[in-house]
mmCIF file of C-alpha atoms in Angstrom:
data_model
loop_
_atom_site.group_PDB
_atom_site.id
_atom_site.type_symbol
_atom_site.label_atom_id
_atom_site.label_comp_id
_atom_site.label_asym_id
_atom_site.label_seq_id
_atom_site.Cartn_x
_atom_site.Cartn_y
_atom_site.Cartn_z
ATOM 1 C CA UNK A 1 -50.573 68.979 -86.868
ATOM 2 C CA UNK A 2 -47.214 70.517 -87.482
ATOM 3 C CA UNK A 3 -46.979 71.985 -83.976
ATOM 4 C CA UNK A 4 -43.790 72.023 -82.058
ATOM 5 C CA UNK A 5 -43.904 69.350 -79.383
ATOM 6 C CA UNK A 6 -40.414 69.966 -77.578
ATOM 7 C CA UNK A 7 -37.124 71.628 -78.262
ATOM 8 C CA UNK A 8 -34.014 70.133 -76.982
ATOM 9 C CA UNK A 9 -30.474 71.538 -77.137
ATOM 10 C CA UNK A 10 -27.257 69.892 -77.663
ATOM 11 C CA UNK A 11 -23.735 71.371 -76.820
ATOM 12 C CA UNK A 12 -22.475 70.462 -80.383
ATOM 13 C CA UNK A 13 -23.960 69.801 -83.744
ATOM 14 C CA UNK A 14 -26.361 66.680 -83.766
ATOM 15 C CA UNK A 15 -25.756 64.108 -86.646
ATOM 16 C CA UNK A 16 -27.866 61.334 -86.300
ATOM 17 C CA UNK A 17 -31.057 60.532 -84.689
ATOM 18 C CA UNK A 18 -33.617 57.524 -84.261
ATOM 19 C CA UNK A 19 -36.936 56.817 -82.671
ATOM 20 C CA UNK A 20 -37.614 53.542 -80.692
ATOM 21 C CA UNK A 21 -40.190 51.211 -82.342
ATOM 22 C CA UNK A 22 -40.556 49.554 -78.861
ATOM 23 C CA UNK A 23 -40.851 52.701 -76.837
ATOM 24 C CA UNK A 24 -42.357 55.319 -79.149
ATOM 25 C CA UNK A 25 -41.475 58.132 -76.925
ATOM 26 C CA UNK A 26 -37.820 57.696 -76.967
ATOM 27 C CA UNK A 27 -35.664 59.526 -79.140
ATOM 28 C CA UNK A 28 -32.026 58.771 -79.509
ATOM 29 C CA UNK A 29 -29.345 61.422 -80.701
ATOM 30 C CA UNK A 30 -25.615 61.213 -81.713
ATOM 31 C CA UNK A 31 -23.691 64.262 -80.981
ATOM 32 C CA UNK A 32 -20.537 66.003 -81.940
ATOM 33 C CA UNK A 33 -19.275 65.899 -78.306
ATOM 34 C CA UNK A 34 -19.161 62.072 -78.505
ATOM 35 C CA UNK A 35 -22.342 61.443 -76.299
ATOM 36 C CA UNK A 36 -25.511 59.567 -77.152
ATOM 37 C CA UNK A 37 -28.512 61.314 -75.577
ATOM 38 C CA UNK A 38 -31.837 59.600 -75.226
ATOM 39 C CA UNK A 39 -34.876 62.067 -74.705
ATOM 40 C CA UNK A 40 -38.295 60.842 -73.328
ATOM 41 C CA UNK A 41 -41.070 62.767 -74.921
ATOM 42 C CA UNK A 42 -43.518 61.368 -72.693
ATOM 43 C CA UNK A 43 -42.012 63.230 -69.580
ATOM 44 C CA UNK A 44 -40.781 66.106 -71.586
ATOM 45 C CA UNK A 45 -37.588 66.348 -69.185
ATOM 46 C CA UNK A 46 -34.971 68.622 -70.589
ATOM 47 C CA UNK A 47 -32.186 66.501 -69.200
ATOM 48 C CA UNK A 48 -31.612 63.404 -71.439
ATOM 49 C CA UNK A 49 -30.029 60.240 -70.448
ATOM 50 C CA UNK A 50 -26.348 60.620 -71.516
ATOM 51 C CA UNK A 51 -24.543 57.578 -72.729
ATOM 52 C CA UNK A 52 -20.785 58.333 -72.474
ATOM 53 C CA UNK A 53 -17.924 56.159 -73.963
ATOM 54 C CA UNK A 54 -17.050 57.235 -77.396
ATOM 55 C CA UNK A 55 -13.893 59.329 -77.856
ATOM 56 C CA UNK A 56 -14.927 61.288 -81.032
ATOM 57 C CA UNK A 57 -18.329 62.533 -82.448
ATOM 58 C CA UNK A 58 -21.307 60.157 -82.804
ATOM 59 C CA UNK A 59 -22.576 60.038 -86.430
ATOM 60 C CA UNK A 60 -25.457 57.683 -86.115
ATOM 61 C CA UNK A 61 -27.646 55.744 -83.680
ATOM 62 C CA UNK A 62 -30.053 52.962 -84.231
ATOM 63 C CA UNK A 63 -32.496 51.319 -81.889
ATOM 64 C CA UNK A 64 -32.987 47.521 -81.857
ATOM 65 C CA UNK A 65 -36.299 46.605 -83.456
ATOM 66 C CA UNK A 66 -36.533 43.550 -81.354
ATOM 67 C CA UNK A 67 -34.484 44.126 -78.023
ATOM 68 C CA UNK A 68 -36.065 46.730 -75.611
ATOM 69 C CA UNK A 69 -33.487 49.371 -74.373
ATOM 70 C CA UNK A 70 -30.877 48.267 -76.895
ATOM 71 C CA UNK A 71 -29.347 50.877 -79.027
ATOM 72 C CA UNK A 72 -26.269 51.052 -81.114
ATOM 73 C CA UNK A 73 -24.086 54.142 -82.012
ATOM 74 C CA UNK A 74 -21.146 54.571 -84.588
ATOM 75 C CA UNK A 75 -18.484 57.054 -84.054
ATOM 76 C CA UNK A 76 -15.561 58.780 -85.602
ATOM 77 C CA UNK A 77 -13.557 56.881 -83.001
ATOM 78 C CA UNK A 78 -13.901 53.858 -85.519
ATOM 79 C CA UNK A 79 -16.019 51.873 -82.994
ATOM 80 C CA UNK A 80 -19.829 50.809 -82.701
ATOM 81 C CA UNK A 81 -21.181 50.675 -78.994
ATOM 82 C CA UNK A 82 -24.306 48.502 -78.127
ATOM 83 C CA UNK A 83 -25.924 50.175 -75.313
ATOM 84 C CA UNK A 84 -28.320 49.034 -72.610
ATOM 85 C CA UNK A 85 -30.076 52.389 -72.151
ATOM 86 C CA UNK A 86 -31.602 51.133 -68.896
ATOM 87 C CA UNK A 87 -28.164 50.439 -67.294
ATOM 88 C CA UNK A 88 -25.887 52.790 -69.447
ATOM 89 C CA UNK A 89 -23.515 49.856 -69.989
ATOM 90 C CA UNK A 90 -22.237 49.205 -73.219
ATOM 91 C CA UNK A 91 -20.197 47.068 -75.379
ATOM 92 C CA UNK A 92 -17.538 47.941 -77.780
ATOM 93 C CA UNK A 93 -17.417 46.524 -81.458
ATOM 94 C CA UNK A 94 -13.836 47.050 -82.758
ATOM 95 C CA UNK A 95 -12.865 46.364 -86.283
ATOM 96 C CA UNK A 96 -13.538 49.374 -88.848
ATOM 97 C CA UNK A 97 -10.330 51.139 -89.824
ATOM 98 C CA UNK A 98 -12.043 54.534 -90.400
ATOM 99 C CA UNK A 99 -15.049 56.577 -89.307
ATOM 100 C CA UNK A 100 -18.452 54.613 -88.810
ATOM 101 C CA UNK A 101 -21.184 56.039 -90.620
ATOM 102 C CA UNK A 102 -23.913 53.653 -91.284
ATOM 103 C CA UNK A 103 -25.853 51.479 -88.916
ATOM 104 C CA UNK A 104 -28.783 48.799 -89.348
ATOM 105 C CA UNK A 105 -30.199 46.077 -87.154
ATOM 106 C CA UNK A 106 -31.418 42.802 -88.853
ATOM 107 C CA UNK A 107 -35.145 42.653 -88.403
ATOM 108 C CA UNK A 108 -35.421 38.927 -87.947
ATOM 109 C CA UNK A 109 -32.396 37.980 -85.608
ATOM 110 C CA UNK A 110 -32.404 40.296 -82.533
ATOM 111 C CA UNK A 111 -28.682 40.311 -81.993
ATOM 112 C CA UNK A 112 -27.305 40.872 -85.468
ATOM 113 C CA UNK A 113 -26.529 44.450 -86.670
ATOM 114 C CA UNK A 114 -24.563 45.946 -89.456
ATOM 115 C CA UNK A 115 -22.132 48.707 -89.803
ATOM 116 C CA UNK A 116 -20.732 50.715 -92.856
ATOM 117 C CA UNK A 117 -17.725 52.952 -92.587
ATOM 118 C CA UNK A 118 -15.355 55.132 -94.489
ATOM 119 C CA UNK A 119 -12.882 52.232 -94.675
ATOM 120 C CA UNK A 120 -15.260 51.043 -97.545
ATOM 121 C CA UNK A 121 -16.658 47.988 -95.550
ATOM 122 C CA UNK A 122 -19.805 46.783 -94.430
ATOM 123 C CA UNK A 123 -19.554 44.535 -91.278
ATOM 124 C CA UNK A 124 -22.121 42.047 -89.647
ATOM 125 C CA UNK A 125 -21.899 41.775 -86.144
ATOM 126 C CA UNK A 126 -23.059 39.521 -83.172
ATOM 127 C CA UNK A 127 -23.967 42.121 -80.700
ATOM 128 C CA UNK A 128 -24.105 39.677 -77.750
ATOM 129 C CA UNK A 129 -20.153 39.117 -77.855
ATOM 130 C CA UNK A 130 -18.961 41.759 -80.271
ATOM 131 C CA UNK A 131 -17.773 39.143 -82.733
ATOM 132 C CA UNK A 132 -17.589 40.515 -86.445
ATOM 133 C CA UNK A 133 -19.267 37.600 -88.221
ATOM 134 C CA UNK A 134 -18.696 38.953 -91.931
ATOM 135 C CA UNK A 135 -16.976 41.821 -93.655
ATOM 136 C CA UNK A 136 -17.966 42.898 -97.124
ATOM 137 C CA UNK A 137 -15.169 44.731 -98.808
ATOM 138 C CA UNK A 138 -16.573 45.075 -102.304
ATOM 139 C CA UNK A 139 -17.385 48.888 -102.040
ATOM 140 C CA UNK A 140 -15.175 51.403 -103.885
ATOM 141 C CA UNK A 141 -16.124 54.522 -101.745
ATOM 142 C CA UNK A 142 -17.378 55.303 -98.170
ATOM 143 C CA UNK A 143 -20.414 53.636 -96.786
ATOM 144 C CA UNK A 144 -23.109 56.223 -95.716
ATOM 145 C CA UNK A 145 -26.279 53.991 -95.657
ATOM 146 C CA UNK A 146 -27.562 50.392 -95.050
ATOM 147 C CA UNK A 147 -31.020 48.929 -95.424
ATOM 148 C CA UNK A 148 -31.873 45.439 -94.511
ATOM 149 C CA UNK A 149 -34.441 43.561 -96.311
ATOM 150 C CA UNK A 150 -37.270 42.285 -93.878
ATOM 151 C CA UNK A 151 -37.286 38.848 -95.565
#
């Protein structure tokens, strides 16, 4: 209908957002203050769940399409964090040499995620233990976007 449903404020600019496919009322945002925020549209609470751990701005977030309460975030601190939103716990994925810009989940294997960076690489991660399974270094410029074919 085009009607405003809710308005949420962030203390700094917001760079990325993603709706959960498994919990359609949940919206995650990445903010310039390094905090990932999760808003619940069903409750309309003004105070979001704050996921703190990055040391620089969060540029992108992506909900897992297969794992409930699981979210990844990419930051200017050169890391990816895998969040359990229910417990606020995170695992840090380290390997990029520059800002992380792009994130995507594998739609068929629940623990595989990809990241793209200003270091011109795409990395494939096992999010269970933080292992980088593969690095693609064929890009000649920064990686801002990723898409995973469903087959």
